[in-house]
XYZ file of C-alpha atoms in Angstrom:
765
model
C 107.096 -75.037 107.072
C 105.453 -77.315 108.614
C 102.134 -77.803 106.533
C 101.028 -81.294 107.910
C 97.992 -79.392 108.625
C 96.951 -79.386 104.832
C 95.266 -82.098 103.530
C 97.331 -84.180 100.748
C 95.972 -81.224 97.244
C 96.377 -78.612 99.323
C 99.345 -79.814 99.774
C 100.602 -80.544 96.362
C 99.234 -76.283 96.336
C 101.352 -74.713 98.715
C 105.572 -76.800 97.223
C 104.560 -75.938 93.584
C 106.227 -73.291 93.480
C 107.618 -72.930 89.712
C 106.363 -72.727 86.683
C 102.069 -71.708 85.789
C 100.083 -73.496 88.032
C 96.314 -73.903 88.026
C 93.889 -74.592 91.123
C 91.251 -75.310 91.040
C 89.467 -75.072 93.731
C 85.687 -76.493 94.385
C 83.096 -74.741 96.850
C 84.646 -74.808 100.646
C 87.705 -76.392 100.022
C 89.821 -74.138 101.837
C 91.190 -72.598 98.847
C 92.480 -69.441 101.850
C 94.557 -71.694 103.413
C 96.308 -73.531 100.549
C 96.499 -69.935 98.639
C 98.611 -68.768 101.518
C 100.492 -71.091 102.788
C 101.452 -71.183 99.423
C 102.899 -67.215 99.769
C 104.307 -68.599 103.002
C 106.926 -71.796 101.063
C 106.901 -69.008 98.672
C 109.690 -67.234 100.781
C 110.335 -69.319 103.329
C 112.475 -71.476 100.004
C 114.309 -67.908 99.257
C 111.517 -65.868 97.342
C 111.297 -62.732 98.157
C 108.058 -60.614 99.595
C 109.119 -57.667 98.160
C 108.858 -60.510 94.754
C 105.291 -61.554 95.320
C 101.647 -60.027 93.299
C 98.573 -61.143 94.905
C 95.655 -60.303 93.178
C 92.086 -60.280 94.393
C 88.755 -58.629 93.771
C 88.136 -57.607 97.243
C 89.865 -54.990 99.914
C 88.378 -57.508 102.842
C 90.831 -60.795 100.898
C 93.445 -58.778 100.314
C 92.962 -57.938 104.018
C 92.665 -61.285 105.384
C 95.435 -62.430 103.384
C 98.154 -60.257 104.359
C 97.064 -61.638 107.792
C 97.357 -64.701 107.539
C 100.727 -65.028 106.249
C 101.875 -62.035 108.043
C 101.194 -64.573 111.136
C 102.616 -67.114 109.147
C 106.009 -65.268 108.843
C 105.488 -62.487 110.479
C 106.449 -59.281 109.142
C 108.276 -59.499 105.956
C 105.154 -60.416 104.816
C 104.820 -56.918 104.224
C 106.481 -55.620 101.601
C 104.423 -57.971 99.278
C 102.033 -56.307 96.780
C 98.816 -57.792 97.945
C 95.539 -55.631 96.757
C 93.011 -55.548 94.144
C 93.780 -55.409 90.542
C 92.511 -51.712 91.072
C 94.385 -51.490 93.960
C 97.120 -51.907 91.600
C 97.304 -50.727 88.929
C 96.768 -47.396 90.419
C 99.893 -48.363 92.639
C 101.526 -48.266 88.926
C 100.816 -45.554 87.228
C 101.515 -43.453 90.168
C 104.145 -43.914 89.786
C 104.646 -43.365 86.145
C 101.756 -42.429 84.291
C 103.464 -39.166 82.758
C 104.346 -40.960 80.154
C 101.041 -41.133 78.820
C 100.343 -37.451 79.617
C 98.962 -37.244 82.617
C 100.079 -36.190 85.658
C 100.826 -38.760 88.713
C 98.104 -36.269 90.988
C 94.924 -37.649 88.791
C 92.428 -37.917 91.111
C 89.703 -41.233 90.605
C 85.954 -40.301 89.415
C 83.306 -42.521 90.639
C 79.700 -43.080 88.805
C 78.427 -39.592 89.907
C 81.299 -38.002 88.420
C 81.648 -40.398 84.978
C 77.452 -39.037 85.348
C 78.041 -35.203 85.436
C 81.177 -35.792 82.475
C 78.245 -37.566 81.128
C 75.670 -34.442 81.514
C 78.169 -31.436 80.474
C 79.071 -33.775 77.443
C 74.790 -34.809 76.081
C 74.075 -30.573 76.682
C 77.325 -29.854 74.371
C 76.866 -32.106 71.876
C 72.882 -31.456 71.863
C 71.583 -35.094 72.860
C 68.345 -35.286 74.595
C 69.076 -37.601 78.250
C 65.980 -38.967 77.501
C 66.840 -40.070 74.014
C 69.973 -42.078 75.396
C 70.525 -41.954 79.100
C 73.659 -41.096 81.092
C 73.422 -44.175 83.055
C 73.001 -46.286 79.713
C 76.594 -44.497 78.252
C 78.320 -44.585 81.902
C 77.665 -48.545 80.779
C 78.767 -49.441 77.368
C 81.460 -46.865 77.723
C 82.519 -50.149 81.128
C 81.573 -52.571 78.932
C 84.488 -50.880 75.923
C 86.661 -50.772 78.016
C 86.888 -53.871 80.180
C 87.503 -55.064 76.646
C 90.316 -53.095 75.428
C 87.846 -52.055 72.664
C 88.581 -47.719 71.268
C 85.285 -45.658 70.868
C 86.098 -46.411 66.997
C 87.027 -50.301 68.011
C 83.789 -50.277 69.311
C 81.155 -48.676 66.839
C 84.016 -50.708 64.557
C 81.515 -53.782 66.489
C 77.938 -52.099 67.049
C 74.748 -51.959 65.398
C 75.733 -49.199 63.784
C 73.375 -47.525 63.974
C 72.357 -43.179 64.004
C 72.437 -44.062 68.204
C 75.250 -46.764 68.230
C 77.185 -43.416 66.413
C 75.935 -40.883 69.503
C 77.111 -42.762 72.210
C 80.124 -43.250 69.611
C 80.691 -39.682 69.612
C 80.060 -39.394 73.800
C 82.889 -41.038 73.994
C 85.437 -39.373 72.127
C 84.384 -36.497 73.524
C 84.427 -38.442 77.419
C 88.335 -38.912 76.501
C 88.833 -36.106 76.001
C 87.795 -34.668 78.848
C 88.439 -37.444 81.049
C 91.783 -36.516 80.395
C 91.721 -32.863 80.622
C 90.810 -32.919 83.637
C 94.075 -35.146 84.821
C 91.054 -37.751 85.701
C 90.579 -41.172 85.854
C 87.252 -43.277 85.138
C 87.605 -47.031 87.227
C 87.557 -48.797 84.508
C 90.710 -46.722 83.152
C 93.066 -47.760 86.102
C 93.498 -51.422 84.357
C 93.460 -50.645 80.830
C 96.599 -47.079 81.333
C 98.147 -50.003 83.048
C 97.734 -51.444 79.689
C 98.916 -49.052 78.245
C 101.308 -47.818 80.019
C 103.014 -51.668 80.160
C 102.392 -51.961 75.998
C 103.329 -48.489 75.137
C 106.861 -47.943 77.232
C 109.597 -51.381 77.332
C 111.444 -50.546 80.326
C 108.476 -50.068 82.817
C 107.250 -53.456 81.596
C 110.632 -55.025 81.743
C 111.371 -53.385 85.527
C 107.693 -54.891 87.513
C 108.412 -58.288 85.009
C 112.296 -58.241 87.404
C 110.309 -56.872 90.164
C 107.215 -59.245 90.055
C 108.833 -63.646 90.079
C 105.911 -65.017 90.863
C 102.165 -63.683 90.831
C 99.310 -64.849 92.011
C 95.593 -64.866 91.391
C 93.533 -65.480 93.667
C 88.861 -65.890 92.069
C 90.726 -66.628 88.524
C 87.060 -67.222 87.047
C 86.073 -63.942 87.501
C 88.554 -62.161 85.306
C 88.183 -59.545 82.356
C 89.704 -59.381 79.216
C 91.799 -55.971 81.227
C 92.903 -57.766 83.771
C 93.841 -61.688 82.065
C 95.585 -59.746 79.745
C 98.031 -57.425 82.498
C 98.331 -61.188 84.134
C 99.896 -61.937 80.615
C 102.053 -59.070 80.388
C 103.616 -59.771 83.564
C 104.180 -63.227 84.043
C 105.655 -63.402 80.120
C 108.749 -63.987 81.314
C 109.071 -66.312 84.049
C 105.784 -68.176 83.949
C 105.499 -68.474 87.425
C 102.486 -67.762 87.493
C 99.516 -69.240 89.950
C 95.678 -69.108 89.790
C 92.754 -70.071 91.512
C 89.461 -70.466 90.788
C 86.126 -72.544 90.331
C 84.973 -72.724 86.778
C 81.585 -73.768 88.867
C 81.452 -70.696 90.279
C 81.696 -68.041 88.018
C 78.273 -66.195 88.139
C 79.731 -63.173 86.426
C 79.079 -62.928 83.093
C 77.001 -60.282 83.338
C 78.896 -58.103 84.226
C 81.962 -58.703 81.898
C 83.663 -62.202 83.770
C 85.207 -64.109 81.183
C 84.696 -68.175 82.262
C 87.493 -69.142 79.335
C 90.211 -67.488 80.874
C 90.141 -70.484 83.643
C 88.910 -72.521 81.076
C 91.324 -72.414 78.735
C 94.174 -72.029 81.046
C 95.554 -74.703 79.668
C 95.790 -73.990 76.058
C 98.037 -70.282 76.670
C 100.009 -72.758 79.392
C 100.632 -76.638 78.130
C 103.286 -76.952 80.867
C 100.523 -76.231 83.562
C 100.335 -78.033 86.394
C 96.835 -78.700 87.937
C 95.181 -78.738 91.315
C 92.459 -79.316 91.573
C 91.227 -79.134 95.464
C 88.076 -81.156 95.447
C 87.397 -82.684 99.566
C 84.545 -80.480 100.882
C 85.001 -78.558 104.818
C 80.660 -76.599 104.495
C 78.997 -78.906 103.909
C 76.659 -83.202 104.310
C 77.217 -85.526 101.361
C 73.746 -84.560 100.487
C 74.127 -81.320 100.408
C 76.604 -82.033 97.758
C 75.882 -85.050 96.270
C 73.124 -82.515 95.059
C 75.629 -79.562 93.586
C 77.368 -82.593 92.034
C 74.344 -84.150 89.776
C 73.681 -80.116 88.959
C 76.552 -79.409 87.734
C 77.450 -82.341 85.915
C 74.408 -81.343 83.387
C 77.167 -77.991 82.479
C 79.058 -78.973 78.991
C 81.302 -76.064 78.949
C 83.617 -76.659 82.742
C 86.530 -79.470 84.440
C 85.492 -82.260 85.296
C 85.978 -82.648 89.352
C 83.655 -83.713 91.878
C 82.925 -82.488 95.209
C 82.816 -84.937 98.546
C 83.526 -84.811 102.473
C 83.925 -86.154 105.589
C 81.398 -85.084 107.389
C 78.500 -87.322 106.886
C 74.603 -87.750 104.522
C 73.353 -85.354 107.066
C 69.920 -85.041 106.120
C 67.859 -85.022 103.264
C 67.356 -81.800 101.123
C 63.541 -80.826 101.884
C 61.437 -79.486 99.357
C 58.551 -78.158 99.604
C 56.273 -77.400 96.128
C 53.161 -73.561 96.939
C 50.926 -72.996 95.138
C 52.146 -69.567 95.472
C 54.370 -66.938 96.287
C 52.946 -66.471 99.572
C 52.401 -70.381 101.053
C 55.804 -70.535 99.638
C 56.961 -67.099 102.456
C 55.195 -68.539 104.657
C 56.783 -71.927 104.819
C 59.586 -70.415 105.343
C 58.585 -68.742 108.114
C 57.228 -72.169 109.112
C 60.051 -74.118 109.121
C 63.076 -70.589 110.296
C 60.338 -70.835 113.199
C 60.952 -74.671 113.509
C 64.051 -74.195 113.758
C 63.949 -71.324 116.159
C 62.466 -74.710 118.914
C 65.296 -76.658 117.668
C 67.711 -74.052 118.794
C 68.744 -72.601 116.353
C 69.557 -68.290 116.227
C 68.372 -66.699 113.722
C 71.737 -65.575 112.452
C 72.554 -69.280 111.194
C 69.180 -69.128 108.500
C 70.481 -67.294 105.052
C 67.366 -67.028 102.358
C 68.319 -67.053 98.696
C 66.724 -65.766 95.433
C 67.071 -64.955 91.903
C 66.485 -61.041 92.020
C 65.639 -58.538 95.230
C 61.513 -58.710 93.969
C 61.629 -61.396 94.606
C 62.494 -60.808 98.527
C 59.040 -58.239 98.847
C 56.820 -61.302 100.086
C 60.000 -63.436 101.752
C 60.518 -59.986 104.121
C 56.544 -59.535 104.014
C 55.491 -63.032 106.110
C 58.958 -62.987 108.280
C 57.923 -58.996 109.855
C 54.402 -60.821 109.896
C 55.778 -63.610 111.954
C 57.941 -61.599 114.284
C 61.314 -63.027 112.906
C 64.326 -60.094 112.568
C 66.130 -60.687 109.108
C 68.949 -58.132 107.739
C 68.668 -58.197 103.353
C 72.166 -58.245 102.809
C 74.403 -56.719 99.498
C 71.375 -53.970 99.297
C 68.390 -52.579 100.681
C 65.458 -53.104 102.178
C 62.438 -54.162 99.505
C 60.376 -50.593 100.812
C 63.423 -49.086 100.973
C 64.867 -49.338 97.704
C 64.557 -45.658 96.059
C 62.013 -46.060 93.498
C 60.017 -47.504 95.946
C 60.320 -44.506 98.536
C 59.503 -42.201 95.017
C 56.356 -44.196 93.904
C 55.620 -43.442 97.501
C 55.808 -39.979 97.865
C 53.961 -39.680 95.125
C 50.945 -41.933 97.141
C 51.626 -39.296 99.956
C 51.055 -36.252 98.706
C 48.544 -37.227 96.159
C 46.674 -38.004 100.494
C 47.960 -35.281 102.012
C 49.528 -32.687 100.615
C 50.350 -30.703 103.086
C 53.728 -33.636 103.077
C 55.577 -31.439 102.928
C 59.172 -34.341 102.443
C 57.726 -36.366 99.945
C 56.698 -33.243 97.498
C 60.672 -32.136 98.175
C 61.937 -35.795 97.552
C 59.658 -36.142 93.775
C 59.017 -32.103 92.670
C 62.404 -32.798 90.905
C 61.439 -36.940 89.918
C 61.528 -37.734 87.044
C 63.745 -34.968 86.381
C 61.929 -31.689 85.421
C 63.857 -28.826 85.415
C 63.141 -27.943 88.557
C 66.365 -27.414 90.804
C 66.975 -26.481 94.209
C 67.505 -23.087 93.811
C 64.026 -23.066 92.327
C 62.581 -25.930 95.181
C 64.958 -22.780 97.483
C 62.287 -20.097 96.028
C 58.831 -22.254 96.939
C 60.033 -22.157 100.559
C 60.883 -19.091 100.887
C 57.456 -18.201 99.024
C 55.670 -20.502 101.207
C 57.191 -20.053 104.319
C 56.733 -16.233 103.969
C 53.077 -16.701 103.349
C 52.051 -19.152 105.496
C 51.512 -21.523 103.418
C 52.337 -25.301 103.103
C 54.877 -26.214 99.809
C 51.994 -27.728 97.623
C 49.575 -24.024 97.866
C 53.082 -22.217 96.457
C 52.548 -25.215 93.502
C 49.752 -22.640 91.895
C 50.848 -19.783 93.744
C 53.791 -19.161 91.454
C 56.642 -16.826 93.234
C 57.413 -13.949 91.301
C 60.843 -14.258 91.830
C 60.778 -17.156 89.266
C 61.571 -16.956 85.614
C 59.708 -17.708 82.817
C 60.893 -21.115 81.950
C 60.893 -22.557 85.899
C 57.165 -21.057 86.073
C 56.285 -23.080 84.090
C 57.750 -27.024 85.015
C 56.293 -25.561 88.602
C 53.117 -25.815 87.073
C 52.924 -27.929 84.405
C 54.021 -30.203 87.109
C 51.088 -29.077 89.425
C 48.636 -30.065 86.433
C 50.240 -32.735 86.588
C 49.418 -33.298 90.531
C 46.502 -31.825 90.017
C 44.835 -34.854 87.451
C 46.486 -37.247 89.321
C 44.596 -35.682 92.007
C 40.749 -37.079 90.252
C 42.126 -39.663 89.189
C 42.222 -40.629 92.434
C 38.545 -40.718 92.906
C 37.804 -41.775 89.713
C 39.391 -44.771 89.290
C 40.768 -48.383 91.624
C 43.562 -48.206 94.134
C 45.729 -50.724 91.649
C 44.408 -49.187 88.321
C 45.305 -45.209 90.083
C 48.200 -46.960 91.152
C 49.986 -47.891 87.556
C 47.792 -44.772 85.791
C 50.651 -42.689 88.100
C 53.215 -44.699 87.528
C 52.893 -44.424 84.236
C 51.489 -40.413 83.715
C 54.937 -39.428 86.581
C 57.594 -41.153 84.070
C 58.559 -42.781 87.428
C 59.186 -45.998 85.692
C 59.699 -44.679 81.917
C 63.034 -42.950 83.157
C 64.757 -46.703 84.503
C 63.187 -48.616 81.157
C 65.639 -45.731 78.728
C 68.259 -47.256 80.041
C 69.447 -50.432 79.172
C 71.948 -51.851 82.372
C 71.317 -54.134 84.937
C 70.775 -52.044 87.759
C 67.860 -50.058 85.730
C 66.455 -53.900 84.721
C 66.378 -53.807 88.437
C 64.526 -50.908 88.925
C 62.282 -51.502 85.990
C 61.163 -55.219 87.884
C 60.858 -53.325 91.640
C 58.519 -51.165 90.645
C 56.169 -54.021 89.038
C 56.759 -56.164 91.851
C 55.144 -52.463 93.840
C 52.148 -52.652 91.883
C 51.529 -56.061 91.866
C 51.642 -55.425 96.015
C 49.527 -53.058 94.741
C 47.483 -54.916 93.155
C 47.572 -58.260 95.678
C 46.192 -55.217 98.675
C 42.961 -54.182 96.183
C 42.417 -57.981 95.710
C 42.795 -58.485 99.358
C 39.442 -56.120 100.424
C 36.961 -55.365 98.338
C 36.944 -51.753 98.328
C 40.711 -50.546 99.770
C 40.961 -47.362 99.423
C 44.902 -45.839 99.386
C 44.493 -44.147 102.496
C 44.699 -47.986 104.198
C 46.898 -48.935 101.851
C 49.347 -46.240 103.194
C 49.391 -47.000 106.605
C 49.592 -50.674 106.064
C 52.753 -49.821 103.859
C 53.913 -47.236 106.616
C 53.648 -50.912 109.331
C 55.797 -52.599 107.488
C 58.325 -49.831 107.478
C 58.233 -49.413 110.813
C 58.082 -53.522 111.719
C 61.212 -52.938 109.219
C 63.294 -50.779 111.838
C 62.682 -53.522 114.152
C 65.569 -55.423 116.448
C 66.435 -58.712 118.095
C 69.115 -59.663 119.879
C 68.804 -62.926 118.188
C 70.536 -62.243 115.694
C 69.491 -62.031 111.799
C 68.087 -63.929 109.243
C 70.137 -62.624 106.506
C 67.790 -62.079 102.397
C 69.817 -62.568 99.606
C 69.939 -62.671 95.848
C 71.963 -65.899 94.849
C 74.590 -63.298 93.289
C 75.122 -62.372 96.970
C 75.773 -64.988 98.643
C 78.848 -65.769 96.559
C 81.358 -66.800 99.138
C 79.148 -66.660 102.373
C 78.188 -69.956 104.462
C 75.569 -70.659 106.769
C 73.918 -73.640 108.954
C 70.285 -73.202 106.873
C 69.763 -72.555 103.767
C 66.368 -71.688 101.574
C 66.533 -71.408 98.266
C 63.287 -69.802 96.959
C 62.245 -69.274 93.411
C 63.183 -72.710 91.343
C 60.631 -72.893 88.569
C 61.361 -72.080 85.482
C 61.578 -68.314 84.515
C 62.220 -67.903 87.574
C 65.916 -68.938 88.257
C 66.604 -70.130 86.226
C 66.298 -66.720 84.683
C 63.941 -65.719 81.384
C 66.513 -64.271 79.867
C 68.715 -67.526 79.998
C 65.800 -70.134 78.597
C 67.337 -69.740 74.908
C 70.561 -69.059 75.706
C 72.596 -72.011 76.359
C 75.705 -70.286 77.908
C 73.027 -68.133 79.933
C 71.980 -71.574 80.740
C 75.083 -72.528 81.778
C 76.010 -69.953 84.417
C 72.757 -70.317 84.919
C 73.044 -73.331 86.190
C 76.857 -73.096 88.893
C 74.336 -70.076 90.163
C 72.628 -73.353 91.548
C 75.593 -75.073 92.364
C 76.262 -71.268 93.855
C 73.120 -71.639 96.245
C 73.091 -75.471 97.317
C 77.292 -75.300 98.569
C 76.038 -71.730 100.373
C 74.768 -74.929 102.731
C 76.595 -76.260 105.003
C 73.906 -78.749 107.089
C 70.374 -77.823 105.923
C 69.742 -76.659 101.985
C 65.472 -76.161 101.805
C 64.486 -75.514 98.362
C 60.757 -73.816 97.264
C 58.902 -73.754 94.484
C 55.755 -72.228 93.925
C 53.056 -73.598 91.273
C 52.023 -69.721 90.933
C 53.662 -66.913 90.875
C 52.612 -63.189 90.694
C 55.723 -61.132 89.881
C 56.799 -57.717 88.854
C 52.757 -57.463 88.461
C 52.069 -60.554 85.855
C 51.172 -64.374 86.991
C 53.679 -67.086 85.500
C 52.709 -70.618 86.602
C 55.562 -72.128 85.899
C 56.936 -75.215 85.244
C 59.386 -76.620 87.844
C 63.063 -75.545 87.259
C 65.234 -77.941 85.266
C 67.738 -77.869 88.720
C 64.877 -79.255 90.486
C 64.469 -82.253 88.387
C 68.886 -82.734 88.005
C 68.839 -82.898 91.833
C 68.526 -87.491 92.120
C 65.297 -88.073 93.902
C 67.093 -90.351 96.785
C 68.553 -86.799 98.570
C 64.960 -84.943 98.262
C 62.275 -85.376 100.634
C 58.678 -83.800 99.925
C 59.181 -83.103 104.106
C 55.618 -81.572 103.980
C 53.426 -83.333 101.839
C 55.352 -86.619 104.401
C 54.253 -84.513 107.321
C 50.218 -84.143 105.664
C 49.979 -87.827 105.505
C 51.526 -88.825 109.187
C 48.840 -86.544 110.509
C 46.035 -86.853 108.214
C 46.686 -90.853 107.864
C 43.064 -92.182 108.013
C 41.504 -89.856 107.924
C 39.117 -89.018 104.246
C 40.533 -87.076 102.113
C 38.082 -83.333 101.561
C 39.917 -83.349 98.034
C 42.687 -85.166 95.469
C 46.097 -84.188 96.552
C 48.718 -83.048 93.554
C 51.017 -84.707 91.569
C 54.685 -83.220 90.520
C 56.982 -82.301 93.255
C 55.533 -81.440 96.378
C 52.214 -81.813 97.511
C 52.176 -78.443 99.075
C 49.368 -77.042 101.162
C 48.223 -74.846 98.467
C 45.849 -76.567 97.423
C 43.341 -74.689 94.882
C 39.784 -74.103 95.635
C 37.460 -77.665 94.048
C 34.450 -78.863 94.305
C 34.981 -81.119 97.449
C 36.725 -78.615 99.370
C 34.303 -76.044 98.613
C 31.402 -78.437 100.002
C 33.454 -78.835 103.502
C 30.488 -76.781 104.698
C 28.191 -79.291 104.663
C 27.678 -82.106 107.388
C 30.689 -83.880 107.193
C 32.923 -85.413 109.783
C 36.464 -84.467 107.401
C 38.036 -86.083 111.280
C 38.734 -89.949 112.081
C 35.733 -91.174 114.748
C 38.468 -93.079 115.941
C 41.220 -90.056 116.772
C 38.741 -88.739 118.330
C 37.683 -91.826 120.565
C 33.931 -91.893 118.968
C 32.521 -94.748 118.195
C 29.501 -95.184 115.173
C 31.396 -91.701 113.796
C 31.110 -92.773 110.390
C 32.691 -90.902 107.105
C 29.399 -88.998 105.736
C 26.121 -87.268 106.966
C 26.877 -87.738 110.748
C 23.428 -88.079 113.289
C 23.199 -84.948 115.021
C 24.123 -86.663 118.806
C 27.732 -88.022 116.895
C 28.419 -84.402 115.943
C 27.358 -83.002 119.123
C 29.975 -85.808 120.945
C 32.849 -85.129 118.247
C 32.103 -81.555 118.732
C 32.242 -81.890 122.524
C 35.668 -84.465 122.172
C 37.473 -81.734 120.020
C 36.952 -78.746 122.112
C 38.336 -80.420 125.314
C 41.661 -81.481 122.755
C 42.473 -77.802 121.197
C 43.118 -74.910 123.307
C 44.447 -71.181 123.043
C 48.029 -71.272 122.216
C 48.648 -75.126 120.084
C 49.864 -75.354 117.106
C 47.655 -77.242 113.996
C 47.562 -78.407 110.390
C 44.711 -77.721 108.705
C 44.299 -79.497 105.255
C 44.166 -76.629 102.474
C 46.609 -74.054 104.871
C 48.441 -75.881 106.496
C 50.752 -75.168 110.101
C 48.739 -72.906 112.470
C 47.892 -71.588 116.041
C 45.058 -72.219 117.462
C 43.722 -68.513 118.290
C 40.851 -69.504 120.381
C 38.005 -72.156 120.871
C 34.711 -71.062 121.633
C 30.905 -71.917 121.987
C 29.634 -75.741 122.149
C 28.180 -78.912 120.399
C 26.959 -78.219 116.984
C 28.214 -74.951 117.491
C 31.790 -75.175 118.645
C 33.791 -72.201 116.878
C 37.694 -72.810 115.965
C 39.692 -69.610 115.150
C 43.334 -70.319 114.123
C 46.493 -67.419 112.286
C 48.001 -69.157 109.619
C 51.172 -67.301 108.274
C 49.955 -67.211 104.862
C 46.731 -66.054 105.325
C 45.620 -64.343 108.907
C 43.130 -65.425 111.040
C 39.938 -67.954 109.463
C 37.278 -69.656 111.573
C 35.837 -73.036 111.100
C 33.405 -74.996 112.069
C 34.522 -77.519 115.235
C 32.991 -80.810 113.659
C 33.624 -80.277 110.304
C 37.145 -79.430 110.574
C 39.863 -80.969 108.027
C 42.654 -79.488 111.016
C 45.130 -81.743 113.342
C 46.911 -81.074 116.943
C 50.644 -81.364 116.090
C 53.267 -82.376 119.063
C 55.955 -80.043 120.105
C 58.424 -81.998 119.931
C 59.855 -80.254 116.535
């Protein structure tokens, strides 16, 4: 087989066919090519395709791997088992699950099916869902199964309190119920396969004899159950090849165990270790930054990425005053890339948590930049946000039957579909809005649903009265509390529920921000603002979309232009990791993943002050930012501003630290701008005799006249405080001349031309 297209290390990986092999594949190092060539080379050396098992984590990865191998060796590759862990286990169980007391026609339950079974058990055990939410139970059971713990073993490791005892009892009932239903959940596919292989040696021996070579992709993401499955299958042949990158192990929160890859050589002392370190994705500066950051982790295999692609551009750095200025900078730089010929589809904006996307989304929409949220919904499309908005719409417009139907049983208040249908029928028969039927309850309803509907109507009546009595932000916060919208998720101890709580807190922050911007903001005005945001969300653009995503979602992807936002202590790294070294190392690996998504250009930003989850924090720069050597960073905003205002008197002191940004807070000097002071240097205007400080009126008129000829509608300008903007209009004459400028973060602002601290920017960027 021709392996000449591989580099020396990739070729070594493809040609080392016997014994345990660990391929440490750095980001962008061509691991998929090496892995597929290795499988093809096995077949070329006489290994039957049916004797090869290749395990992946996604169906897409498995499909792409098989397609590549077929292109290399032809249709004989079809006999190889190339699939995900769970698909492989399901295939094994379909053949022999009868030995465990199930029939081969077993069904596989998804999350909703599991939830229905758990709710049924809670009713039977008389356990309140509010005390023990089904989603929390499902998460705890899943975690236990991934660690191969039985209900009793799980309880022994728990806090062994009353709550743990109840969880244990539900777990026992759940296992019994699923077996009676001839059903497996997703985690059972692994657990039951291991049980089958461990308890029935002939079955294990048949698969050991069949699979002479086992390969595992993304080995750093395996959990304990997956580790044990691979170990069982390869104990005889010892022909195990695992491919992965410990520096990209970022899923510990969902069960992945980095020790599986770090301890591979302990499990297999005779293992061959091959490092793929040549990167084919990023520039040298980007790789240097990634290497410098990840080197601060203690728990890792030593390796260093390198490239022949050249040094590339320095990493652009920006320190904003707050999250809005940060988002405006991102939007401005994306537009600048567009002027350089870069399509939107070549750019990604990364952030640590979904809630951070709100301000970025709003700023991109204001700038007319189309975007898509990858791996998740847009902020205002998320269920928890739509629920709050639906409540607010009903308060403003009780005739909104669509919104009322959405929230009448959210959170659950025992108003089922049949009760809602009775109310709908009653409203239709009496030609009234559905809301009116809440107070004019039909006689056909029995006492319990009548009380539930009545209680809901009283709640809505109280909230309607509070709307008139409370300021906007306080009212929305009260509504979220009184309805229990946030509490329903706070009770659940899962990653999903915590994310929903954070999104709702971010929504409250958005309301407060809107209220601050308008002295007498009303709920009606805010809902109109939300409607405009969501309408803009639907716009399509043939030039492509900027991709917005969390850092976790970005793994495995690459973009020519990448923005990493929110590099602050408590944001990234997250607050939960600050006191836990293992979590901190995983956060640093996440930073490494983010940096190595960039091919040509990397932009990094932070904010000195950030409102997130409706809390304002003054955050220190992220330690990851400080781990990148200054030689790789360019505070391009500070440099650009310094060049633009060279020779122009300073109106306020510049902030120190990483980047000065244009988010300068108001200072006495800044507030003093309204006094008759010339802040544009006279030489720049070609006017002799203009001096700093109080200028004679004649000089001011000359200056204003010169500036009127300098600035035109559509010109791009820079303001010392507000950053880049576009001239909307120039009006008046002489000392009364005014200029209106639209800034991405601040909207339209008007200044006196004679004192405005602005300079015109060239159009050649």
